[in-house]
Amino acid sequence: MLCQNCKKQEATTHIKRVINGETTEKHLCTDCAKKQGYDYDGFFDDFSLSIPNIFSGFFSDTPLALAGLRQDRCATCGSSFDEIIRTGMVGCADCYERFYDRLLPSIQRIHGRAKHAGRIPYTVVDDKPKAAADEKPQAEPTTEEKIATLQAEMQKAIEAQNFEQAAVLRDNIKALKGEA
Amino acid sequence: MKRYETPTSNGDIVLSTRVRLARNLKDYPFPARLGVEDREAVNNLVKDALLTDENRDSFDYIPMQTLTPVQAVSLAEKHLISPEFASDSAGRALILAKDEDVSIMLNEEDHVRIQVIYPGLALEDAYARAEAFDKALEQKAAIAFDERLGYLTQCPTNLGTGLRASVMLHLPALAQGGTMRRLSSTIAKLGLTIRGALGDGTRAVGDIFQLSNQVTLGISETAAIQNLNAIALQIIAQEKNARAALLKDDVFIDRIWRAYGILKSAHMLSCSEMTDLVSLVRLGAAEGILDIPLETLNRLLVEMQPATINVAEGRRCTAAERDVIRAKAVKDALA
Ligand SMILES: [Zn+2]
Ligand SMILES: [Zn+2]
């Protein structure tokens, strides 16, 4: 990545600022970073900085067919799927539920086709004692299952008067039925 | 006494072990979507959950706005916080153990980042300590969790356990032999990653590498810790073999003594030059060629970084001033 300021040298200093929920990022070369007062000539790992960028990269080949879904937002935090793609950051816990199907391909590109196998918080254990254990191991959903999922989503979209989205889903269902 | 000053298991090769758990509260959007007021509500909730009458005296609760930028960067140099956390203080806070072995970032990339840093190879102990904080937190707060995806995190790379465990390794002999590239591709196939821990990523300054797990979804905490530990032990064994071979070479032993000579006599030392030289001297000390406690050298690696020098001096020094201060401190430490 080139320095945003001089656009000549490789950016080595990455500054991300989050103010009132707005994220801004700066990528500067060592010289420009010094000039602008980011005089961190020490070295430490920038692990947490590089990861969101990698994730945005994972998203970048998301099919354009999804462009029609842009307007639809998480009811809890107001994030659109488009914003999640652009920033590489999910807005809130409910976004994972809201955009589950669309996030899944990217999640699988990072982690493989995996299901959580670690600890479960007490609160969840109390609510649903055996939920995690009962679920059968994750398998490739059949075409019928995919269609059922899409139909449920389409129903939701219609109820929410989100006809643009419903139309896209209807086309996807049609395509899947053609396959079957 | 700070943790990095105590001698420990596999200390000749392992500088430190770090375990981090990423957690979010269910009832608040993730930090990037959270205003300062809500962030402070999160901070208070987590502080009350984690700091009890029994442990309060051994921790500091630090709203990040109360630190100068230099103090914040110094904490990042010590790997107690991330550089990103140091770069912006709005609505952020840190729960820091007085002996700096526990560091809990509030409203970094996730609401809560529990980190435990122990010297030497101590993955199981470090995880157990982190898990105890995690359990305390979930008793008091609803945690963002999904049965399929595990702990929900702002960045999907941390989904699942939210566990990132890492071991900081001093591998001068393997690096010298040019085997790091091959090693790193083997390690990638095992779901782990190894990379230079210091420097800008273009090369591993001081031959210090960080080995960490990559995959967090579909693997249990115990399995992740055991995998990492097993691979770390293999790398340690390889480094030991490579060291034995390397130290038969008089030319290499000469390099160690020359590095020692420069450290003892230089008037100015840049951070990267010092780190490369300390790396050679540390190898000499670990292998009984030089009689210097490893803890002294570990301390130099941490405390001679730029912002940490600025904090110790209580002012913003120029790079040239710091190089003089650094050279003198190194000389004193090795005297
Ligand atoms: Zn520049
Ligand atoms: Zn949301």
Short mmCIF file of C-alpha atoms and ligand atoms in Angstrom, two decimals:
data_model
loop_
_atom_site.label_atom_id
_atom_site.label_comp_id
_atom_site.label_asym_id
_atom_site.label_seq_id
_atom_site.Cartn_x
_atom_site.Cartn_y
_atom_site.Cartn_z
CA MET A 1 0.00 0.00 0.00
CA LEU A 2 1.31 3.44 -0.90
CA CYS A 3 1.43 6.39 1.48
CA GLN A 4 -1.81 8.41 1.24
CA ASN A 5 0.04 11.68 1.62
CA CYS A 6 2.98 11.58 -0.83
CA LYS A 7 1.74 8.55 -2.80
CA LYS A 8 5.39 7.66 -3.43
CA GLN A 9 6.66 5.53 -0.58
CA GLU A 10 5.30 2.37 0.95
CA ALA A 11 2.97 3.12 3.88
CA THR A 12 4.43 1.78 7.10
CA THR A 13 2.40 3.67 9.69
CA HIS A 14 -1.30 2.83 9.89
CA ILE A 15 -3.51 5.02 12.01
CA LYS A 16 -7.13 4.18 12.56
CA ARG A 17 -9.36 6.52 14.51
CA VAL A 18 -12.82 5.75 15.74
CA ILE A 19 -14.70 8.80 16.87
CA ASN A 20 -18.39 8.54 17.71
CA GLY A 21 -18.65 5.38 15.72
CA GLU A 22 -17.01 6.85 12.62
CA THR A 23 -13.84 5.07 11.58
CA THR A 24 -11.11 6.85 9.68
CA GLU A 25 -7.89 5.27 8.58
CA LYS A 26 -4.58 6.82 7.60
CA HIS A 27 -1.78 4.97 5.90
CA LEU A 28 1.47 6.93 5.85
CA CYS A 29 5.09 6.32 5.02
CA THR A 30 7.62 6.82 7.79
CA ASP A 31 8.58 10.31 6.57
CA CYS A 32 5.03 11.63 6.25
CA ALA A 33 4.05 10.02 9.56
CA LYS A 34 6.86 11.94 11.26
CA LYS A 35 5.88 15.18 9.56
CA GLN A 36 2.30 14.78 10.70
CA GLY A 37 3.37 14.12 14.27
CA TYR A 38 2.91 10.35 14.37
CA ASP A 39 6.48 9.97 15.50
CA TYR A 40 6.29 6.33 16.52
CA ASP A 41 9.70 5.19 15.42
CA GLY A 42 9.47 2.28 17.80
CA PHE A 43 8.37 -1.04 16.59
CA PHE A 44 5.49 -3.08 17.74
CA ASP A 45 3.23 -5.48 15.98
CA ASP A 46 0.34 -4.08 14.02
CA PHE A 47 -1.62 -7.29 14.14
CA SER A 48 -4.93 -5.73 15.03
CA LEU A 49 -4.55 -3.27 12.18
CA SER A 50 -3.78 -5.67 9.41
CA ILE A 51 -6.61 -8.08 10.12
CA PRO A 52 -9.59 -5.87 9.18
CA ASN A 53 -7.82 -5.02 5.92
CA ILE A 54 -7.34 -8.67 5.12
CA PHE A 55 -10.99 -9.23 5.90
CA SER A 56 -12.10 -6.44 3.55
CA GLY A 57 -9.99 -8.22 0.97
CA PHE A 58 -11.88 -11.43 1.58
CA PHE A 59 -15.10 -9.58 0.93
CA SER A 60 -13.99 -7.81 -2.21
CA ASP A 61 -15.07 -10.62 -4.51
CA THR A 62 -18.58 -10.79 -3.10
CA PRO A 63 -20.89 -11.20 -6.12
CA LEU A 64 -22.33 -8.02 -7.54
CA ALA A 65 -25.76 -9.67 -7.48
CA LEU A 66 -25.88 -8.65 -3.84
CA ALA A 67 -25.68 -4.97 -4.74
CA GLY A 68 -29.48 -4.82 -4.79
CA LEU A 69 -29.53 -5.63 -1.08
CA ARG A 70 -27.57 -2.57 -0.10
CA GLN A 71 -30.39 -0.66 1.48
CA ASP A 72 -31.24 -3.24 4.01
CA ARG A 73 -29.91 -2.55 7.48
CA CYS A 74 -29.49 -4.22 10.86
CA ALA A 75 -32.39 -3.05 13.04
CA THR A 76 -30.21 -2.90 16.15
CA CYS A 77 -27.17 -0.93 15.03
CA GLY A 78 -28.14 0.39 11.59
CA SER A 79 -25.24 -1.23 9.71
CA SER A 80 -25.85 -2.21 6.10
CA PHE A 81 -24.18 -5.25 4.62
CA ASP A 82 -22.37 -2.88 2.29
CA GLU A 83 -20.82 -1.03 5.23
CA ILE A 84 -19.70 -4.28 6.79
CA ILE A 85 -17.98 -5.24 3.54
CA ARG A 86 -16.34 -1.87 3.19
CA THR A 87 -14.98 -1.63 6.74
CA GLY A 88 -14.37 -5.32 7.38
CA MET A 89 -16.14 -4.77 10.68
CA VAL A 90 -19.46 -6.19 11.77
CA GLY A 91 -21.73 -3.67 13.51
CA CYS A 92 -23.16 -5.67 16.39
CA ALA A 93 -24.05 -9.17 17.55
CA ASP A 94 -27.42 -8.99 15.77
CA CYS A 95 -25.73 -8.24 12.42
CA TYR A 96 -24.45 -11.81 12.45
CA GLU A 97 -28.05 -13.05 12.63
CA ARG A 98 -29.39 -10.45 10.19
CA PHE A 99 -26.75 -11.03 7.50
CA TYR A 100 -25.85 -14.61 8.41
CA ASP A 101 -26.27 -16.11 4.94
CA ARG A 102 -24.34 -13.36 3.26
CA LEU A 103 -21.54 -13.35 5.83
CA LEU A 104 -21.16 -17.10 5.84
CA PRO A 105 -19.12 -17.45 2.60
CA SER A 106 -16.55 -14.97 3.92
CA ILE A 107 -16.46 -16.58 7.35
CA GLN A 108 -15.89 -19.94 5.71
CA ARG A 109 -13.08 -18.53 3.63
CA ILE A 110 -11.35 -17.54 6.87
CA HIS A 111 -12.18 -20.47 9.10
CA GLY A 112 -13.28 -23.28 6.79
CA ARG A 113 -16.67 -24.94 7.16
CA ALA A 114 -16.45 -25.01 10.89
CA LYS A 115 -18.86 -24.82 13.79
CA HIS A 116 -17.96 -23.47 17.21
CA ALA A 117 -16.25 -26.13 19.31
CA GLY A 118 -15.08 -24.11 22.29
CA ARG A 119 -16.50 -22.80 25.54
CA ILE A 120 -20.07 -21.63 25.92
CA PRO A 121 -20.91 -18.80 28.33
CA TYR A 122 -22.90 -19.80 31.45
CA THR A 123 -25.85 -17.64 30.50
CA VAL A 124 -26.24 -19.53 27.23
CA VAL A 125 -25.77 -22.89 28.96
CA ASP A 126 -28.55 -22.01 31.41
CA ASP A 127 -30.97 -20.94 28.70
CA LYS A 128 -30.47 -23.86 26.36
CA PRO A 129 -28.68 -26.62 28.19
CA LYS A 130 -28.14 -28.99 25.29
CA ALA A 131 -28.66 -26.82 22.26
CA ALA A 132 -25.08 -26.94 21.04
CA ALA A 133 -24.66 -30.66 21.57
CA ASP A 134 -27.94 -31.59 19.90
CA GLU A 135 -27.30 -29.88 16.63
CA LYS A 136 -26.00 -32.25 14.02
CA PRO A 137 -22.60 -31.63 12.49
CA GLN A 138 -22.65 -29.02 9.77
CA ALA A 139 -23.15 -30.43 6.30
CA GLU A 140 -23.56 -28.84 2.89
CA PRO A 141 -27.21 -27.72 2.77
CA THR A 142 -29.26 -29.44 0.08
CA THR A 143 -30.83 -27.41 -2.70
CA GLU A 144 -34.23 -27.84 -1.00
CA GLU A 145 -32.83 -26.44 2.24
CA LYS A 146 -31.30 -23.51 0.41
CA ILE A 147 -34.60 -22.79 -1.30
CA ALA A 148 -36.45 -23.01 2.02
CA THR A 149 -34.01 -20.53 3.59
CA LEU A 150 -34.36 -18.12 0.70
CA GLN A 151 -38.15 -18.42 0.75
CA ALA A 152 -38.25 -17.59 4.44
CA GLU A 153 -36.00 -14.58 3.77
CA MET A 154 -38.19 -13.50 0.88
CA GLN A 155 -41.28 -13.73 3.11
CA LYS A 156 -39.53 -11.53 5.68
CA ALA A 157 -38.52 -9.06 2.98
CA ILE A 158 -42.09 -8.83 1.71
CA GLU A 159 -43.40 -8.28 5.23
CA ALA A 160 -40.87 -5.51 5.65
CA GLN A 161 -42.04 -4.08 2.29
CA ASN A 162 -38.49 -4.52 1.06
CA PHE A 163 -39.57 -5.43 -2.45
CA GLU A 164 -36.23 -4.77 -4.06
CA GLN A 165 -34.65 -7.44 -1.89
CA ALA A 166 -37.59 -9.77 -2.33
CA ALA A 167 -37.18 -9.57 -6.11
CA VAL A 168 -33.53 -10.56 -5.88
CA LEU A 169 -34.39 -13.46 -3.59
CA ARG A 170 -37.18 -14.57 -5.91
CA ASP A 171 -34.69 -14.67 -8.81
CA ASN A 172 -32.25 -16.69 -6.71
CA ILE A 173 -34.97 -19.15 -5.80
CA LYS A 174 -35.94 -19.47 -9.45
CA ALA A 175 -32.31 -20.16 -10.36
CA LEU A 176 -32.00 -22.84 -7.67
CA LYS A 177 -35.25 -24.50 -8.76
CA GLY A 178 -33.88 -24.61 -12.29
CA GLU A 179 -30.86 -26.49 -10.96
CA ALA A 180 -32.88 -29.05 -9.02
CA MET B 1 9.16 -7.02 39.76
CA LYS B 2 7.82 -7.05 36.20
CA ARG B 3 7.08 -10.43 34.70
CA TYR B 4 9.67 -10.15 31.96
CA GLU B 5 12.38 -9.83 34.58
CA THR B 6 11.87 -13.26 36.11
CA PRO B 7 13.71 -16.39 34.90
CA THR B 8 11.58 -19.21 33.57
CA SER B 9 10.78 -22.32 31.47
CA ASN B 10 12.59 -22.51 28.12
CA GLY B 11 13.71 -18.95 28.80
CA ASP B 12 16.79 -19.39 26.59
CA ILE B 13 14.49 -19.39 23.55
CA VAL B 14 11.03 -18.26 24.68
CA LEU B 15 10.79 -14.65 25.79
CA SER B 16 7.12 -14.63 26.65
CA THR B 17 3.73 -16.22 26.25
CA ARG B 18 0.60 -14.24 25.52
CA VAL B 19 -3.02 -15.32 25.59
CA ARG B 20 -5.87 -13.06 24.50
CA LEU B 21 -9.63 -13.54 24.64
CA ALA B 22 -11.95 -11.27 22.63
CA ARG B 23 -15.38 -10.74 24.17
CA ASN B 24 -18.34 -8.46 23.52
CA LEU B 25 -21.40 -7.55 25.50
CA LYS B 26 -24.60 -8.69 23.87
CA ASP B 27 -26.54 -5.51 24.56
CA TYR B 28 -24.21 -2.98 22.97
CA PRO B 29 -23.12 -2.56 19.33
CA PHE B 30 -19.46 -3.33 18.72
CA PRO B 31 -17.00 -0.49 19.55
CA ALA B 32 -16.79 1.06 16.07
CA ARG B 33 -20.56 1.60 16.24
CA LEU B 34 -20.53 2.89 19.81
CA GLY B 35 -20.47 6.53 20.95
CA VAL B 36 -18.28 7.70 23.82
CA GLU B 37 -21.12 7.60 26.36
CA ASP B 38 -22.03 4.00 25.61
CA ARG B 39 -18.40 3.04 25.55
CA GLU B 40 -18.04 4.42 29.05
CA ALA B 41 -21.09 2.44 30.14
CA VAL B 42 -19.39 -0.70 28.80
CA ASN B 43 -16.16 0.23 30.57
CA ASN B 44 -17.91 0.64 33.92
CA LEU B 45 -19.85 -2.57 33.56
CA VAL B 46 -16.72 -4.58 32.79
CA LYS B 47 -14.69 -2.85 35.50
CA ASP B 48 -17.34 -3.71 38.10
CA ALA B 49 -17.47 -7.31 36.89
CA LEU B 50 -13.71 -7.88 36.91
CA LEU B 51 -12.39 -5.80 39.78
CA THR B 52 -13.48 -7.18 43.13
CA ASP B 53 -12.59 -6.37 46.72
CA GLU B 54 -10.04 -9.20 46.63
CA ASN B 55 -8.09 -8.14 43.53
CA ARG B 56 -8.69 -4.38 43.27
CA ASP B 57 -5.41 -3.46 44.95
CA SER B 58 -3.30 -5.26 42.37
CA PHE B 59 -4.83 -3.51 39.33
CA ASP B 60 -5.01 -0.01 37.93
CA TYR B 61 -8.06 1.18 36.03
CA ILE B 62 -6.82 3.69 33.45
CA PRO B 63 -9.15 5.76 31.25
CA MET B 64 -6.97 6.20 28.15
CA GLN B 65 -7.59 9.97 27.98
CA THR B 66 -5.62 10.30 31.20
CA LEU B 67 -2.43 9.13 29.46
CA THR B 68 -0.20 11.22 27.21
CA PRO B 69 0.27 9.80 23.70
CA VAL B 70 3.85 8.89 24.62
CA GLN B 71 2.73 6.96 27.70
CA ALA B 72 0.20 5.12 25.56
CA VAL B 73 2.78 4.23 22.90
CA SER B 74 5.13 3.00 25.60
CA LEU B 75 2.45 0.54 26.73
CA ALA B 76 2.19 -0.61 23.10
CA GLU B 77 5.95 -1.09 22.92
CA LYS B 78 5.68 -3.39 25.92
CA HIS B 79 2.92 -5.28 24.06
CA LEU B 80 0.51 -4.46 26.89
CA ILE B 81 -1.87 -2.73 24.47
CA SER B 82 -2.13 -2.66 20.69
CA PRO B 83 -0.71 0.26 18.69
CA GLU B 84 -4.23 0.95 17.46
CA PHE B 85 -5.47 1.21 21.04
CA ALA B 86 -2.66 3.67 21.74
CA SER B 87 -3.56 5.82 18.73
CA ASP B 88 -7.04 6.83 19.89
CA SER B 89 -8.25 7.30 23.44
CA ALA B 90 -11.94 8.18 22.99
CA GLY B 91 -14.09 6.13 25.36
CA ARG B 92 -11.37 3.59 25.93
CA ALA B 93 -9.96 2.26 29.16
CA LEU B 94 -7.35 -0.21 30.36
CA ILE B 95 -7.37 -2.54 33.33
CA LEU B 96 -3.69 -3.19 33.97
CA ALA B 97 -2.18 -5.46 36.62
CA LYS B 98 0.44 -3.67 38.69
CA ASP B 99 2.99 -6.33 37.76
CA GLU B 100 1.91 -6.01 34.09
CA ASP B 101 1.02 -9.66 33.57
CA VAL B 102 -2.65 -8.94 32.88
CA SER B 103 -3.85 -6.22 30.56
CA ILE B 104 -7.52 -5.83 29.69
CA MET B 105 -8.31 -3.39 26.87
CA LEU B 106 -11.82 -1.98 26.92
CA ASN B 107 -13.34 -0.81 23.64
CA GLU B 108 -10.42 -1.73 21.46
CA GLU B 109 -11.58 -3.73 18.44
CA ASP B 110 -13.92 -5.60 20.78
CA HIS B 111 -15.56 -4.46 24.02
CA VAL B 112 -13.21 -6.59 26.08
CA ARG B 113 -9.79 -7.94 25.21
CA ILE B 114 -8.45 -9.98 28.12
CA GLN B 115 -4.70 -10.46 27.78
CA VAL B 116 -2.35 -12.42 29.99
CA ILE B 117 1.40 -12.12 29.43
CA TYR B 118 3.73 -14.56 31.18
CA PRO B 119 7.49 -15.00 30.78
CA GLY B 120 8.84 -18.13 29.09
CA LEU B 121 6.63 -20.88 27.73
CA ALA B 122 3.49 -20.94 29.89
CA LEU B 123 0.50 -21.37 27.61
CA GLU B 124 -1.69 -23.42 29.94
CA ASP B 125 -1.12 -21.15 32.93
CA ALA B 126 -1.73 -18.05 30.88
CA TYR B 127 -4.93 -19.46 29.41
CA ALA B 128 -6.21 -20.53 32.83
CA ARG B 129 -5.72 -16.99 34.14
CA ALA B 130 -7.50 -15.45 31.14
CA GLU B 131 -10.36 -17.91 31.47
CA ALA B 132 -10.85 -16.97 35.12
CA PHE B 133 -11.45 -13.35 34.05
CA ASP B 134 -13.74 -14.53 31.28
CA LYS B 135 -15.82 -16.53 33.76
CA ALA B 136 -16.02 -13.57 36.12
CA LEU B 137 -17.21 -11.40 33.24
CA GLU B 138 -19.93 -13.76 32.06
CA GLN B 139 -21.35 -14.05 35.60
CA LYS B 140 -22.11 -10.33 35.49
CA ALA B 141 -22.79 -9.54 31.85
CA ALA B 142 -24.63 -11.05 28.89
CA ILE B 143 -22.00 -12.01 26.32
CA ALA B 144 -22.49 -11.86 22.54
CA PHE B 145 -22.53 -15.51 21.50
CA ASP B 146 -23.97 -17.72 18.77
CA GLU B 147 -24.07 -21.50 18.90
CA ARG B 148 -22.73 -21.86 15.36
CA LEU B 149 -20.23 -18.99 15.37
CA GLY B 150 -19.18 -19.00 19.02
CA TYR B 151 -18.18 -15.73 20.66
CA LEU B 152 -19.21 -12.91 18.34
CA THR B 153 -16.49 -10.42 17.52
CA GLN B 154 -16.32 -7.20 15.54
CA CYS B 155 -13.91 -8.77 13.07
CA PRO B 156 -14.97 -12.25 11.91
CA THR B 157 -11.37 -13.48 11.99
CA ASN B 158 -11.79 -13.90 15.78
CA LEU B 159 -15.12 -15.75 15.77
CA GLY B 160 -15.35 -18.99 17.71
CA THR B 161 -13.21 -19.01 20.80
CA GLY B 162 -11.94 -15.44 20.35
CA LEU B 163 -8.67 -16.93 21.56
CA ARG B 164 -5.34 -15.79 20.21
CA ALA B 165 -2.39 -17.39 21.92
CA SER B 166 1.17 -16.58 21.02
CA VAL B 167 4.71 -17.35 22.00
CA MET B 168 7.56 -14.93 21.43
CA LEU B 169 10.61 -16.88 20.30
CA HIS B 170 14.24 -15.88 19.94
CA LEU B 171 15.42 -17.87 16.91
CA PRO B 172 18.80 -16.49 15.83
CA ALA B 173 20.20 -19.85 14.70
CA LEU B 174 17.18 -20.85 12.60
CA ALA B 175 17.07 -17.38 11.07
CA GLN B 176 20.81 -17.56 10.36
CA GLY B 177 20.37 -20.92 8.62
CA GLY B 178 17.70 -19.44 6.33
CA THR B 179 15.09 -22.00 7.38
CA MET B 180 12.45 -19.52 8.54
CA ARG B 181 10.67 -19.34 5.18
CA ARG B 182 10.25 -23.10 4.98
CA LEU B 183 9.28 -23.27 8.64
CA SER B 184 6.68 -20.58 8.17
CA SER B 185 4.98 -22.35 5.27
CA THR B 186 4.90 -25.63 7.21
CA ILE B 187 3.39 -23.84 10.17
CA ALA B 188 0.73 -22.18 8.02
CA LYS B 189 -0.52 -25.63 7.02
CA LEU B 190 -1.09 -26.39 10.71
CA GLY B 191 -3.35 -23.38 11.21
CA LEU B 192 -0.66 -21.34 12.92
CA THR B 193 1.42 -18.39 11.85
CA ILE B 194 4.94 -17.19 12.61
CA ARG B 195 6.26 -13.75 11.80
CA GLY B 196 8.75 -11.16 12.97
CA ALA B 197 7.57 -9.74 16.30
CA LEU B 198 9.52 -6.50 16.03
CA GLY B 199 10.09 -4.09 13.17
CA ASP B 200 7.78 -2.99 10.39
CA GLY B 201 7.24 -6.46 9.01
CA THR B 202 9.87 -6.30 6.29
CA ARG B 203 12.32 -8.31 8.38
CA ALA B 204 12.43 -9.84 11.85
CA VAL B 205 14.50 -7.38 13.86
CA GLY B 206 16.60 -9.19 16.47
CA ASP B 207 15.47 -12.58 15.14
CA ILE B 208 12.50 -12.43 17.47
CA PHE B 209 9.41 -14.16 16.12
CA GLN B 210 5.86 -14.52 17.24
CA LEU B 211 4.19 -17.88 16.81
CA SER B 212 0.40 -17.78 17.15
CA ASN B 213 -2.78 -19.67 16.31
CA GLN B 214 -4.79 -18.44 13.34
CA VAL B 215 -7.95 -20.51 13.39
CA THR B 216 -10.44 -19.75 16.16
CA LEU B 217 -13.63 -21.36 14.85
CA GLY B 218 -14.13 -25.13 15.06
CA ILE B 219 -11.35 -25.79 17.55
CA SER B 220 -11.61 -25.86 21.32
CA GLU B 221 -9.48 -23.66 23.55
CA THR B 222 -7.67 -26.70 24.96
CA ALA B 223 -6.89 -28.11 21.51
CA ALA B 224 -5.66 -24.71 20.27
CA ILE B 225 -3.39 -24.31 23.29
CA GLN B 226 -2.05 -27.88 23.01
CA ASN B 227 -1.36 -27.52 19.27
CA LEU B 228 0.50 -24.30 19.78
CA ASN B 229 2.48 -25.73 22.66
CA ALA B 230 3.47 -28.82 20.66
CA ILE B 231 4.62 -26.76 17.67
CA ALA B 232 6.49 -24.34 19.93
CA LEU B 233 8.35 -27.26 21.53
CA GLN B 234 9.30 -28.57 18.08
CA ILE B 235 10.62 -25.20 17.00
CA ILE B 236 12.54 -24.90 20.26
CA ALA B 237 14.15 -28.29 19.64
CA GLN B 238 15.08 -27.26 16.08
CA GLU B 239 16.55 -23.98 17.29
CA LYS B 240 18.61 -25.88 19.90
CA ASN B 241 20.06 -28.16 17.20
CA ALA B 242 20.77 -25.23 14.92
CA ARG B 243 22.48 -23.38 17.77
CA ALA B 244 24.72 -26.35 18.54
CA ALA B 245 25.83 -26.45 14.90
CA LEU B 246 26.26 -22.70 14.63
CA LEU B 247 28.40 -22.42 17.74
CA LYS B 248 31.02 -24.75 16.30
CA ASP B 249 31.86 -21.92 13.91
CA ASP B 250 34.54 -19.53 15.21
CA VAL B 251 33.42 -16.87 12.73
CA PHE B 252 29.99 -16.85 14.33
CA ILE B 253 31.36 -16.83 17.88
CA ASP B 254 33.45 -13.85 16.82
CA ARG B 255 30.26 -12.04 15.76
CA ILE B 256 28.80 -12.58 19.22
CA TRP B 257 31.86 -11.10 20.93
CA ARG B 258 31.94 -8.17 18.50
CA ALA B 259 28.28 -7.44 19.17
CA TYR B 260 29.08 -7.47 22.88
CA GLY B 261 31.98 -5.12 22.23
CA ILE B 262 29.81 -2.60 20.38
CA LEU B 263 27.09 -2.68 23.03
CA LYS B 264 29.69 -2.05 25.72
CA SER B 265 31.40 0.81 23.93
CA ALA B 266 29.04 2.61 21.56
CA HIS B 267 28.14 6.22 22.26
CA MET B 268 24.92 6.06 20.23
CA LEU B 269 22.67 3.10 19.49
CA SER B 270 19.49 3.14 17.41
CA CYS B 271 16.71 0.86 18.55
CA SER B 272 17.06 -1.55 15.64
CA GLU B 273 20.86 -1.71 15.84
CA MET B 274 20.66 -2.36 19.57
CA THR B 275 18.04 -5.05 19.06
CA ASP B 276 20.11 -6.90 16.47
CA LEU B 277 23.20 -6.74 18.69
CA VAL B 278 21.33 -7.77 21.83
CA SER B 279 19.98 -10.71 19.83
CA LEU B 280 23.53 -11.96 19.20
CA VAL B 281 24.59 -11.31 22.79
CA ARG B 282 21.46 -13.02 24.09
CA LEU B 283 22.38 -16.10 22.04
CA GLY B 284 25.88 -15.98 23.55
CA ALA B 285 24.47 -15.65 27.05
CA ALA B 286 21.92 -18.45 26.56
CA GLU B 287 24.67 -20.77 25.31
CA GLY B 288 27.12 -19.99 28.11
CA ILE B 289 29.59 -18.03 25.99
CA LEU B 290 28.87 -14.77 27.80
CA ASP B 291 28.03 -14.52 31.48
CA ILE B 292 25.05 -12.15 31.38
CA PRO B 293 21.63 -12.87 32.93
CA LEU B 294 19.02 -13.32 30.18
CA GLU B 295 16.61 -11.15 32.18
CA THR B 296 18.97 -8.19 31.77
CA LEU B 297 18.85 -8.59 28.00
CA ASN B 298 15.10 -9.17 27.92
CA ARG B 299 14.67 -5.97 29.89
CA LEU B 300 16.79 -4.01 27.38
CA LEU B 301 14.65 -5.27 24.51
CA VAL B 302 11.53 -3.94 26.22
CA GLU B 303 12.72 -0.81 27.97
CA MET B 304 15.02 0.67 25.32
CA GLN B 305 12.24 1.30 22.83
CA PRO B 306 11.68 4.94 21.87
CA ALA B 307 8.46 5.86 23.66
CA THR B 308 9.46 3.90 26.74
CA ILE B 309 12.68 5.94 26.91
CA ASN B 310 10.64 9.13 26.49
CA VAL B 311 8.40 8.10 29.38
CA ALA B 312 11.39 7.27 31.57
CA GLU B 313 12.98 10.63 30.71
CA GLY B 314 9.69 12.44 31.24
CA ARG B 315 9.99 14.36 27.98
CA ARG B 316 9.87 13.88 24.22
CA CYS B 317 13.51 13.32 23.25
CA THR B 318 14.81 13.56 19.70
CA ALA B 319 15.89 10.32 18.06
CA ALA B 320 19.55 11.32 18.42
CA GLU B 321 19.11 12.09 22.13
CA ARG B 322 17.47 8.73 22.64
CA ASP B 323 20.32 6.95 20.85
CA VAL B 324 22.77 8.47 23.34
CA ILE B 325 20.54 7.63 26.32
CA ARG B 326 20.06 4.11 25.00
CA ALA B 327 23.79 3.51 24.50
CA LYS B 328 24.52 4.67 28.03
CA ALA B 329 21.79 2.52 29.57
CA VAL B 330 23.01 -0.52 27.65
CA LYS B 331 26.58 0.14 28.76
CA ASP B 332 25.43 0.42 32.39
CA ALA B 333 23.35 -2.75 32.17
CA LEU B 334 26.29 -4.75 30.82
CA ALA B 335 28.89 -3.27 33.20
ZN ZN C 1 4.53 9.70 2.35
ZN ZN C 2 -26.07 -4.70 13.83
#
